[in-house]
Coordinates of C-alpha atoms and ligand atoms in Angstrom, one line a residue:
M16 CA 188.6 -146.8 26.6
S17 CA 192.2 -148.8 27.1
S18 CA 193.1 -149.0 30.4
T19 CA 196.3 -147.2 30.0
D20 CA 193.9 -144.3 29.5
T21 CA 192.0 -145.2 32.8
A22 CA 195.2 -145.5 34.6
D23 CA 197.0 -141.9 33.1
E24 CA 193.5 -140.2 34.0
H25 CA 193.6 -141.3 37.7
V26 CA 197.6 -140.1 37.8
N27 CA 196.2 -136.9 36.4
A28 CA 193.2 -136.6 39.0
E29 CA 196.2 -136.9 41.6
W30 CA 198.5 -134.5 40.3
W31 CA 198.1 -132.6 43.9
R32 CA 199.6 -135.1 45.9
Q33 CA 203.3 -134.4 45.3
A34 CA 202.9 -131.0 43.3
V35 CA 205.6 -128.6 43.8
V36 CA 203.5 -125.0 44.3
Y37 CA 205.1 -121.7 43.6
Q38 CA 203.4 -119.0 45.4
I39 CA 203.4 -115.7 43.4
Y40 CA 202.3 -112.7 44.9
P41 CA 201.1 -110.8 42.4
R42 CA 201.8 -107.4 42.9
S43 CA 205.2 -108.1 44.0
F44 CA 206.3 -110.3 41.2
A45 CA 207.1 -108.5 37.9
D46 CA 205.3 -105.3 36.4
S47 CA 204.8 -105.1 32.9
D48 CA 203.9 -101.5 32.5
G49 CA 206.0 -99.4 35.0
D50 CA 203.5 -98.7 37.8
G51 CA 205.2 -100.3 40.0
L52 CA 202.5 -102.9 40.6
G53 CA 203.1 -106.2 39.6
D54 CA 200.5 -107.0 37.4
V55 CA 199.4 -110.8 35.2
R56 CA 201.3 -109.7 32.1
G57 CA 204.2 -109.6 33.9
I58 CA 203.5 -113.0 34.8
I59 CA 202.9 -114.0 31.7
S60 CA 206.3 -112.5 30.9
R61 CA 207.8 -114.9 33.4
V62 CA 206.1 -118.1 32.7
P63 CA 209.8 -119.4 30.9
Y64 CA 211.5 -118.9 34.0
L65 CA 208.6 -121.1 36.3
R66 CA 209.0 -123.7 33.1
E67 CA 213.0 -123.7 33.7
L68 CA 212.3 -123.9 37.7
A69 CA 210.2 -126.8 36.9
V70 CA 207.4 -126.0 39.3
D71 CA 204.2 -127.9 38.9
A72 CA 201.9 -125.4 39.9
V73 CA 201.9 -121.4 41.1
W74 CA 199.5 -120.3 43.9
L75 CA 198.6 -116.3 43.2
S76 CA 197.4 -114.4 46.2
P77 CA 194.3 -111.9 45.3
F78 CA 194.7 -110.1 42.3
Y79 CA 191.0 -109.0 42.4
P80 CA 189.5 -105.5 42.2
S81 CA 190.9 -104.1 45.7
A82 CA 191.7 -101.1 47.6
L83 CA 194.6 -103.0 49.2
A84 CA 193.6 -102.4 52.7
D85 CA 194.9 -105.9 53.3
G86 CA 197.0 -106.5 50.1
G87 CA 194.4 -107.7 48.0
Y88 CA 192.5 -110.3 50.8
D89 CA 190.5 -107.2 51.3
V90 CA 188.2 -108.2 47.5
D91 CA 185.7 -105.6 46.1
D92 CA 184.8 -108.2 43.7
Y93 CA 185.5 -111.9 43.7
R94 CA 184.7 -112.5 40.0
N95 CA 187.3 -109.9 38.1
V96 CA 191.0 -109.0 38.0
D97 CA 192.2 -105.4 39.5
P98 CA 192.5 -103.1 36.1
R99 CA 195.8 -102.3 38.0
L100 CA 196.8 -105.6 37.5
G101 CA 194.9 -106.7 34.1
S102 CA 191.6 -107.7 32.4
L103 CA 189.9 -111.3 32.3
D104 CA 191.5 -111.7 29.0
D105 CA 194.8 -111.1 30.5
F106 CA 193.9 -113.8 33.0
D107 CA 192.7 -116.7 30.3
H108 CA 196.0 -115.6 28.3
M109 CA 197.9 -116.3 31.4
V110 CA 196.2 -119.6 32.3
A111 CA 196.5 -120.8 28.8
S112 CA 200.4 -119.8 28.8
L113 CA 201.0 -121.6 31.9
H114 CA 198.8 -124.4 30.9
A115 CA 200.8 -124.9 27.7
A116 CA 204.0 -124.5 29.9
G117 CA 202.6 -127.4 31.6
I118 CA 202.0 -125.5 35.0
K119 CA 198.9 -125.6 36.9
I120 CA 197.4 -122.7 38.5
F121 CA 195.5 -122.1 42.0
V122 CA 193.6 -119.1 43.1
D123 CA 192.9 -117.7 46.4
I124 CA 189.6 -117.7 47.6
V125 CA 189.1 -115.2 50.5
P126 CA 185.7 -116.4 51.9
N127 CA 185.8 -115.1 55.6
H128 CA 185.5 -111.3 54.6
S129 CA 185.3 -109.3 51.4
S130 CA 186.1 -105.8 51.3
N131 CA 184.1 -103.1 52.7
R132 CA 183.7 -101.4 49.1
H133 CA 182.2 -104.8 48.2
E134 CA 178.8 -103.6 46.3
W135 CA 177.2 -105.7 48.7
F136 CA 178.5 -104.3 51.7
Q137 CA 177.5 -101.2 50.3
A138 CA 174.3 -101.9 50.0
A139 CA 174.3 -103.3 53.3
L140 CA 175.3 -100.0 55.1
A141 CA 172.9 -98.3 52.8
S142 CA 169.8 -100.4 53.8
P143 CA 168.0 -100.4 57.1
E144 CA 168.8 -102.6 60.3
G145 CA 167.5 -105.7 59.9
S146 CA 167.3 -105.8 56.6
P147 CA 168.1 -108.6 53.7
E148 CA 171.0 -106.7 52.8
R149 CA 172.7 -106.5 56.4
D150 CA 171.9 -109.7 57.0
R151 CA 175.0 -110.6 54.7
Y152 CA 177.0 -109.3 57.1
L153 CA 177.6 -109.1 60.7
F154 CA 175.8 -105.9 62.0
R155 CA 174.8 -105.6 65.7
D156 CA 174.0 -102.8 68.2
G157 CA 176.0 -101.6 70.4
R158 CA 175.9 -101.9 74.1
G159 CA 175.6 -98.7 76.4
E160 CA 173.0 -96.2 76.3
H161 CA 173.3 -94.8 73.0
G162 CA 175.2 -97.9 71.8
E163 CA 178.3 -96.4 71.7
L164 CA 180.1 -99.3 72.9
P165 CA 180.8 -102.5 70.8
P166 CA 178.6 -105.8 71.0
N167 CA 181.4 -107.1 72.7
D168 CA 185.0 -107.3 73.2
W169 CA 186.2 -109.4 70.9
P170 CA 189.6 -108.8 69.4
S171 CA 190.7 -108.6 65.7
H172 CA 193.8 -110.3 64.2
F173 CA 195.2 -106.7 63.1
G174 CA 194.9 -105.0 66.5
P175 CA 192.5 -103.8 68.8
S176 CA 188.7 -104.3 68.4
A177 CA 186.7 -106.7 66.2
W178 CA 183.8 -103.9 65.4
T179 CA 183.5 -100.9 63.8
R180 CA 180.5 -98.6 64.0
T181 CA 179.0 -97.5 60.7
T182 CA 177.0 -94.4 60.3
N183 CA 173.7 -94.0 59.1
A184 CA 172.7 -92.2 55.6
D185 CA 171.3 -88.9 58.6
G186 CA 175.0 -88.7 60.1
T187 CA 174.2 -90.1 63.5
P188 CA 176.1 -93.0 64.6
G189 CA 174.1 -96.4 63.5
Q190 CA 175.1 -100.2 64.1
W191 CA 178.3 -102.1 64.8
Y192 CA 179.4 -104.4 62.2
L193 CA 182.3 -107.7 62.9
H194 CA 185.7 -107.9 61.3
L195 CA 188.2 -110.2 62.5
F196 CA 190.7 -108.3 60.3
A197 CA 190.6 -104.5 59.6
P198 CA 187.5 -102.8 59.3
E199 CA 188.0 -102.8 55.5
Q200 CA 187.6 -106.3 55.8
P201 CA 183.9 -106.7 57.1
D202 CA 182.8 -110.4 57.8
F203 CA 180.2 -112.4 55.7
N204 CA 177.4 -114.0 57.7
W205 CA 178.0 -117.6 56.6
D206 CA 174.4 -118.8 57.8
N207 CA 172.8 -116.6 54.8
P208 CA 172.0 -118.8 51.8
D209 CA 172.9 -115.6 49.4
V210 CA 176.7 -116.0 50.7
E211 CA 176.9 -119.7 50.1
A212 CA 175.5 -119.3 46.9
D213 CA 177.6 -116.6 45.5
F214 CA 180.8 -118.6 46.7
I215 CA 179.7 -121.3 44.5
R216 CA 179.4 -118.9 41.8
T217 CA 183.0 -117.7 42.4
L218 CA 184.2 -121.4 42.3
R219 CA 182.1 -122.2 39.2
F220 CA 183.9 -119.1 37.8
W221 CA 187.1 -119.8 38.0
S222 CA 187.1 -123.6 37.5
D223 CA 185.0 -122.8 34.3
R224 CA 188.0 -120.8 33.1
G225 CA 190.5 -123.3 33.7
V226 CA 191.9 -122.5 37.1
D227 CA 193.2 -126.2 38.8
G228 CA 192.8 -125.5 42.4
F229 CA 191.9 -123.0 45.3
R230 CA 194.0 -121.8 48.3
I231 CA 190.8 -121.2 51.1
D232 CA 191.8 -117.9 53.0
V233 CA 191.2 -118.4 56.8
A234 CA 189.3 -121.4 56.1
H235 CA 188.6 -122.3 59.8
A236 CA 186.8 -118.8 60.8
L237 CA 183.4 -118.7 58.6
K238 CA 180.7 -119.7 60.4
K239 CA 180.6 -118.2 63.9
D240 CA 178.6 -118.4 66.9
M241 CA 176.9 -114.9 67.4
S242 CA 174.0 -116.0 70.2
E243 CA 174.3 -113.8 73.1
P244 CA 175.7 -113.7 75.5
Y245 CA 178.4 -113.9 73.7
K246 CA 181.5 -116.2 74.5
P247 CA 184.8 -114.6 75.5
V248 CA 187.0 -114.6 73.1
P249 CA 190.5 -113.7 75.1
T250 CA 193.2 -114.0 72.4
I251 CA 193.3 -114.4 69.1
G252 CA 195.8 -116.3 66.8
I253 CA 197.1 -118.2 69.2
M254 CA 196.1 -122.1 68.0
S255 CA 197.0 -123.7 71.1
D256 CA 194.4 -121.8 73.0
Y257 CA 191.5 -123.3 70.9
P258 CA 189.7 -125.6 71.9
I259 CA 189.3 -129.3 69.9
D260 CA 186.1 -129.7 70.1
G261 CA 184.4 -127.1 67.9
S262 CA 183.2 -124.8 71.1
H263 CA 185.0 -121.6 69.7
P264 CA 182.3 -119.1 68.8
L265 CA 184.9 -117.9 65.6
F266 CA 187.0 -120.5 65.1
D267 CA 186.8 -124.4 63.6
R268 CA 183.2 -124.9 64.3
D269 CA 181.9 -128.4 62.9
D270 CA 179.2 -126.8 60.9
L271 CA 182.1 -125.5 58.6
Y272 CA 182.6 -129.0 57.4
E273 CA 179.1 -128.9 55.8
V274 CA 180.4 -126.0 53.6
Y275 CA 183.3 -127.7 52.4
R276 CA 181.4 -130.5 51.4
S277 CA 179.1 -128.4 49.4
W278 CA 182.5 -127.0 48.0
R279 CA 183.5 -130.5 47.2
A280 CA 180.6 -131.3 45.4
V281 CA 181.4 -128.8 42.9
F282 CA 185.2 -129.4 42.4
N283 CA 184.5 -133.0 41.8
E284 CA 181.9 -131.7 39.0
Y285 CA 185.0 -131.1 37.0
D286 CA 187.5 -133.4 35.3
P287 CA 190.1 -133.7 36.8
P288 CA 188.7 -132.2 39.8
R289 CA 189.6 -129.2 41.1
V290 CA 191.5 -129.1 44.5
A291 CA 191.4 -126.9 47.2
V292 CA 194.5 -126.2 50.3
A293 CA 193.1 -125.1 53.4
E294 CA 194.6 -122.2 55.3
A295 CA 193.4 -123.3 58.6
M296 CA 195.1 -122.4 62.0
V297 CA 193.6 -124.7 64.2
P298 CA 195.1 -127.6 66.3
V299 CA 196.7 -129.9 64.1
E300 CA 194.4 -133.0 65.2
R301 CA 191.8 -130.6 63.7
R302 CA 193.6 -129.8 60.6
V303 CA 192.9 -133.2 58.9
N304 CA 188.9 -132.0 58.8
Y305 CA 190.0 -129.6 56.2
A306 CA 192.2 -132.3 54.7
R307 CA 189.8 -135.1 54.0
A308 CA 188.7 -136.1 50.4
D309 CA 184.9 -134.9 51.1
T310 CA 185.8 -131.6 52.1
L311 CA 188.7 -129.4 50.7
G312 CA 191.2 -132.4 50.2
Q313 CA 194.5 -130.8 51.5
A314 CA 195.6 -128.0 54.5
F315 CA 198.3 -126.0 55.0
N316 CA 201.0 -127.6 57.7
F317 CA 202.7 -124.8 59.3
D318 CA 204.4 -127.1 61.8
L319 CA 207.7 -126.9 60.3
L320 CA 207.9 -123.3 60.8
G321 CA 208.2 -123.6 64.5
T322 CA 210.4 -126.5 64.3
P323 CA 213.8 -125.7 66.5
W324 CA 216.8 -127.0 64.3
R325 CA 217.6 -130.1 65.5
A326 CA 217.4 -133.7 63.7
D327 CA 214.8 -135.3 66.0
E328 CA 212.5 -132.4 66.7
F329 CA 212.3 -132.3 62.8
R330 CA 212.0 -135.8 62.2
S331 CA 208.8 -136.2 65.0
T332 CA 207.2 -133.2 63.4
I333 CA 207.6 -134.6 59.9
A334 CA 206.5 -138.2 60.9
R335 CA 203.4 -136.8 63.1
S336 CA 202.4 -134.5 59.5
L337 CA 202.7 -137.7 57.6
E338 CA 200.6 -139.7 59.8
L339 CA 198.1 -137.2 60.2
A340 CA 197.8 -136.7 56.2
H341 CA 197.6 -140.4 56.0
S342 CA 194.7 -140.8 58.1
T343 CA 192.6 -138.5 56.0
E344 CA 194.2 -140.0 52.5
S345 CA 195.2 -136.6 52.0
S346 CA 198.9 -135.8 51.2
S347 CA 200.9 -133.4 53.5
T348 CA 202.1 -129.9 52.2
W349 CA 205.4 -128.8 53.7
T350 CA 206.3 -125.2 53.7
L351 CA 208.6 -122.7 55.1
S352 CA 207.8 -119.5 53.8
N353 CA 204.8 -117.2 52.6
H354 CA 204.0 -113.6 52.5
D355 CA 202.7 -113.6 55.9
I356 CA 206.0 -114.5 57.9
V357 CA 209.8 -113.5 58.2
R358 CA 211.4 -115.2 55.4
H359 CA 213.2 -118.4 56.4
A360 CA 216.9 -117.3 54.6
T361 CA 216.9 -114.7 57.6
R362 CA 214.7 -116.9 60.1
F363 CA 217.4 -119.5 60.0
G364 CA 220.1 -117.0 61.3
L365 CA 217.8 -115.9 64.5
P366 CA 218.4 -117.9 67.6
N367 CA 214.9 -120.4 67.9
E368 CA 213.3 -117.8 70.5
T369 CA 213.5 -114.6 69.0
H370 CA 210.0 -112.9 68.7
L371 CA 209.7 -111.9 65.5
D372 CA 208.0 -108.8 65.7
T373 CA 210.3 -107.4 68.5
W374 CA 213.2 -108.1 66.4
L375 CA 211.5 -106.2 63.2
L376 CA 211.2 -103.0 65.2
T377 CA 214.8 -103.3 65.7
N378 CA 215.1 -102.9 61.7
G379 CA 216.6 -106.9 62.1
T380 CA 219.4 -105.6 63.8
E381 CA 218.6 -107.2 67.5
P382 CA 219.6 -110.1 67.6
P383 CA 221.9 -110.0 64.3
V384 CA 221.2 -112.2 61.5
D385 CA 223.8 -114.9 61.0
H386 CA 223.8 -115.0 57.2
E387 CA 225.8 -117.7 56.9
Q388 CA 224.5 -120.0 59.2
A389 CA 220.6 -119.0 57.7
T390 CA 221.8 -119.7 54.1
R391 CA 223.3 -122.8 55.0
R392 CA 220.0 -124.2 56.6
A393 CA 218.0 -122.7 54.5
R394 CA 219.6 -124.5 51.4
A395 CA 219.8 -127.3 53.6
A396 CA 215.9 -127.9 54.5
A397 CA 214.6 -126.9 51.2
M398 CA 216.3 -129.6 49.9
L399 CA 214.7 -131.8 52.9
L400 CA 211.5 -130.6 52.2
L401 CA 211.7 -131.4 48.2
A402 CA 212.3 -135.3 49.5
L403 CA 209.7 -135.7 51.8
P404 CA 206.4 -137.6 50.6
G405 CA 203.4 -134.9 49.9
S406 CA 203.5 -131.5 48.2
V407 CA 205.6 -128.3 48.8
Y408 CA 204.8 -124.8 49.0
L409 CA 207.7 -122.2 47.8
Y410 CA 207.4 -118.5 48.2
Q411 CA 208.4 -116.4 45.5
G412 CA 212.1 -115.6 45.8
E413 CA 213.0 -118.0 48.2
E414 CA 214.7 -119.7 45.2
L415 CA 217.0 -116.9 45.1
G416 CA 217.6 -117.2 48.8
L417 CA 216.0 -113.7 49.1
L418 CA 216.1 -112.2 52.6
E419 CA 213.7 -110.3 54.6
V420 CA 214.2 -106.8 54.0
A421 CA 213.9 -106.0 57.7
D422 CA 214.3 -102.5 58.2
L423 CA 212.2 -100.8 55.6
P424 CA 211.2 -97.4 56.4
V425 CA 208.2 -97.2 58.5
E426 CA 206.9 -94.3 55.9
A427 CA 207.0 -97.1 53.3
L428 CA 205.0 -100.0 55.5
Q429 CA 201.6 -100.8 53.8
D430 CA 200.7 -103.8 56.2
P431 CA 197.5 -103.2 58.2
I432 CA 199.6 -104.8 61.0
W433 CA 201.7 -101.8 61.0
L434 CA 199.1 -99.0 60.4
R435 CA 196.1 -100.2 63.0
D436 CA 198.6 -100.9 65.5
A437 CA 201.5 -98.3 64.8
G438 CA 204.7 -98.8 66.3
A439 CA 203.6 -102.2 68.3
R440 CA 204.7 -104.4 65.1
K441 CA 205.6 -103.7 61.9
G442 CA 203.9 -106.5 60.1
R443 CA 204.4 -108.4 57.2
D444 CA 205.9 -105.9 54.4
G445 CA 209.4 -107.2 54.4
A446 CA 209.0 -110.8 53.2
R447 CA 206.6 -108.9 50.0
V448 CA 209.0 -106.5 48.6
P449 CA 209.3 -106.9 45.1
L450 CA 211.4 -109.6 43.5
P451 CA 214.9 -108.4 41.9
W452 CA 215.4 -110.1 38.1
T453 CA 218.0 -108.1 36.9
P454 CA 220.8 -106.2 39.5
E455 CA 220.4 -103.0 37.7
A456 CA 219.1 -100.3 40.5
P457 CA 216.6 -99.0 41.1
G458 CA 213.8 -100.8 39.7
Y459 CA 215.8 -104.6 39.5
G460 CA 214.0 -105.7 36.5
F461 CA 211.0 -105.9 38.5
T462 CA 209.5 -102.5 37.3
T463 CA 210.9 -99.5 34.9
G464 CA 209.0 -97.1 37.5
T465 CA 208.8 -96.9 41.3
A466 CA 208.3 -100.3 43.2
H467 CA 205.5 -100.3 45.5
L468 CA 207.8 -101.2 48.2
P469 CA 211.5 -99.8 48.2
M470 CA 214.0 -102.7 47.3
P471 CA 217.3 -102.7 48.6
S472 CA 220.5 -102.0 47.1
W473 CA 221.9 -105.6 48.3
F474 CA 219.3 -107.1 46.2
A475 CA 221.6 -106.9 43.1
D476 CA 223.6 -110.1 44.3
F477 CA 220.5 -111.6 44.8
A478 CA 218.6 -111.3 41.6
V479 CA 217.9 -113.9 39.1
E480 CA 220.1 -112.7 36.4
S481 CA 223.3 -112.5 39.1
Q482 CA 222.6 -116.4 40.0
R483 CA 221.5 -117.8 36.8
G484 CA 224.2 -120.1 35.4
E485 CA 226.2 -119.8 38.6
A486 CA 227.4 -122.9 39.6
G487 CA 226.5 -123.0 43.2
S488 CA 224.1 -120.6 43.5
T489 CA 220.7 -120.8 45.2
L490 CA 218.9 -120.5 42.0
E491 CA 220.9 -123.3 40.3
L492 CA 220.5 -125.7 43.5
Y493 CA 216.6 -125.1 43.6
R494 CA 216.6 -125.7 40.0
D495 CA 218.8 -128.6 40.1
A496 CA 216.5 -130.3 42.9
L497 CA 213.0 -129.5 41.3
H498 CA 214.4 -131.1 37.9
A499 CA 216.1 -134.3 39.7
R500 CA 212.7 -134.4 41.9
R501 CA 210.2 -134.6 39.2
E502 CA 212.7 -137.4 37.9
L503 CA 212.9 -139.2 41.0
Q504 CA 209.2 -138.8 42.1
T505 CA 208.0 -142.2 43.5
S506 CA 205.1 -143.2 46.0
E507 CA 204.4 -141.7 49.3
G508 CA 206.1 -144.1 51.5
L509 CA 209.4 -143.6 53.2
T510 CA 211.6 -145.5 55.4
W511 CA 213.3 -143.9 58.5
L512 CA 217.3 -144.6 59.0
D513 CA 219.4 -144.2 61.9
H514 CA 222.6 -142.8 61.9
S515 CA 223.4 -140.5 64.8
D516 CA 222.4 -137.7 66.8
N517 CA 222.5 -134.9 64.4
V518 CA 221.6 -137.0 61.0
L519 CA 217.8 -137.3 59.6
W520 CA 218.3 -139.8 56.9
F521 CA 215.6 -141.7 54.8
R522 CA 214.9 -143.3 52.1
R523 CA 212.0 -143.2 49.3
E524 CA 210.8 -146.5 47.8
N525 CA 212.8 -146.5 44.6
G526 CA 216.6 -146.0 46.7
W527 CA 216.4 -142.3 47.0
N528 CA 217.9 -141.1 50.1
S529 CA 217.9 -137.9 51.6
L530 CA 220.5 -137.1 54.7
T531 CA 220.5 -134.0 56.3
N532 CA 223.4 -132.9 59.0
F533 CA 222.0 -130.7 61.1
G534 CA 224.8 -130.5 63.6
A535 CA 227.3 -127.8 63.3
E536 CA 230.3 -130.2 62.4
S537 CA 230.9 -132.1 59.2
I538 CA 230.5 -135.9 59.4
V539 CA 231.1 -139.0 57.5
A540 CA 228.0 -141.0 56.4
P541 CA 227.6 -143.8 53.9
V542 CA 226.3 -141.7 50.9
G543 CA 226.6 -143.9 47.8
E544 CA 225.6 -142.4 44.5
V545 CA 225.6 -138.7 45.1
I546 CA 222.6 -136.9 43.3
L547 CA 222.5 -133.4 44.4
A548 CA 224.1 -131.6 47.7
S549 CA 223.1 -128.2 49.2
A550 CA 227.1 -127.6 49.9
P551 CA 230.2 -128.6 48.3
I552 CA 231.1 -132.3 49.3
A553 CA 234.3 -134.2 49.6
G554 CA 233.6 -138.5 49.3
D555 CA 231.8 -139.0 52.5
V556 CA 232.1 -136.0 54.4
V557 CA 228.8 -134.5 54.8
P558 CA 229.5 -130.8 55.8
A559 CA 227.7 -129.2 58.7
E560 CA 224.0 -128.0 58.1
S561 CA 223.8 -129.2 54.9
T562 CA 221.5 -132.1 52.8
I563 CA 222.6 -134.9 50.6
W564 CA 220.4 -136.8 47.4
F565 CA 222.0 -140.3 46.9
R566 CA 221.1 -143.6 45.5
S567 CA 221.5 -146.6 47.6
Ligands
GLC612 C1 195.4 -114.7 55.6 C2 196.3 -114.3 54.4 C3 196.9 -112.9 55.3 C4 195.9 -112.2 55.2 C5 194.5 -112.8 56.0 C6 193.3 -112.2 55.9 O1 195.7 -115.2 56.5 O2 197.5 -115.0 53.9 O3 197.7 -112.4 54.3 O4 196.0 -111.0 55.9 O5 194.2 -114.1 55.7 O6 192.7 -112.3 54.6

């Protein structure tokens, strides 16, 4: 083998470090058969779109058989495709089409919990207390004279208790089982070797089918301290409440990393090694443990989601993220939106302190969204992120500037956050409404039937066909930025340059500059040869809330 071959292989194995990964929420991407749910053939039909957009990889949220109690994150069978979405043959065909277009694929692995319809959970329910079948999950006796109280008061992410009581075959009330999410999502017992072995099998199953990487759902929760007396868990989902010494009974325990080391050994059996990114909702100093080369290799960085729109705040968040990633020899990830949060093209038009759950309960009216500001900032932020070293995770529809559908009628809501806690939180459906491909109502090119979540009439203006070829559209901006990024991509260094308070300016090693004016007024800046701008520019004048890429 020549040295060039070796170098190429090296580059290939490191493809993930600065990849642009496009998240597909399969049920809302493209529907090929008119049943109102997106499907695998729908994705295949849109591969040319993804290629034109110039993304390096796609990440598919779950497409496995599921009752959709939590949008597919309640998995019935980890090694199959939901028949409503297609078949394994369709899946293989999709992988081949993506690969032929030069696009890699990540699938979502949901290891903390299965669905309650999973054959193991059904077997557990049908088996006696203390049986090996029950030991794959976390069954416990209730408290109280007749076991009528849950084993403890641990909360679930989706509202009230993390425990649900079972009913025995003879109709009498039985044991309780733990679910950190919905009751339809029983948590696995990760101290049971069957569970470990089965996930290794799943990782191999998809790797053998050509999958290039994995997104690991709730990667911080698998291992639990279930010893009695149970340790208190007063809050859930508030990362700043979690200790940083691995002592929380449910999250980010030190013995977790052993699981990921064994997964790494599997990933490294492949050539190129399979890659992984952790969804680890843990304090930043602990995030690195998921991103080490001997564990998952990379972890999501959600820090910019909570960063106020200020140059100094963005700069310190970015600098810290780069430093942390560097400390593990990983690369940083950047993201503004995903299927779990209000879309950023809307968020950026709300005051920083807006409580999004409360705002959603007003159907997105109070406070009102400043759409012009939101669009300006969303475009500027996208270009800023795309210029940073590391990989960028885009969420389907953000390339269209798509807004949150904040006024979905409550009858249409599917999210367990709403269903479990009705009236308290509307949940995440407003970010999961299917994509508009054409301006034609009612299906907007997504479906010929009835979309599983209603698509509002204003989607017409955001449709792919309404923006394609339109100078200045958000779709064209993303496309130009992604193509340019491919050409400009360079080593992972970055130099900060100073200008004025409202400006964030950095230069990559090949003279690729990105300058963002966070201020509400335009400024004059020494822009050299302009490559791309998020707003129309004239000479050296950088408009308010815009990003410019230029060479110097
Ligand atoms: C992750 C997913 C979210 C899901 C939860 C439970 O946070 O992103 O959509 O509800 O895990 O699986």
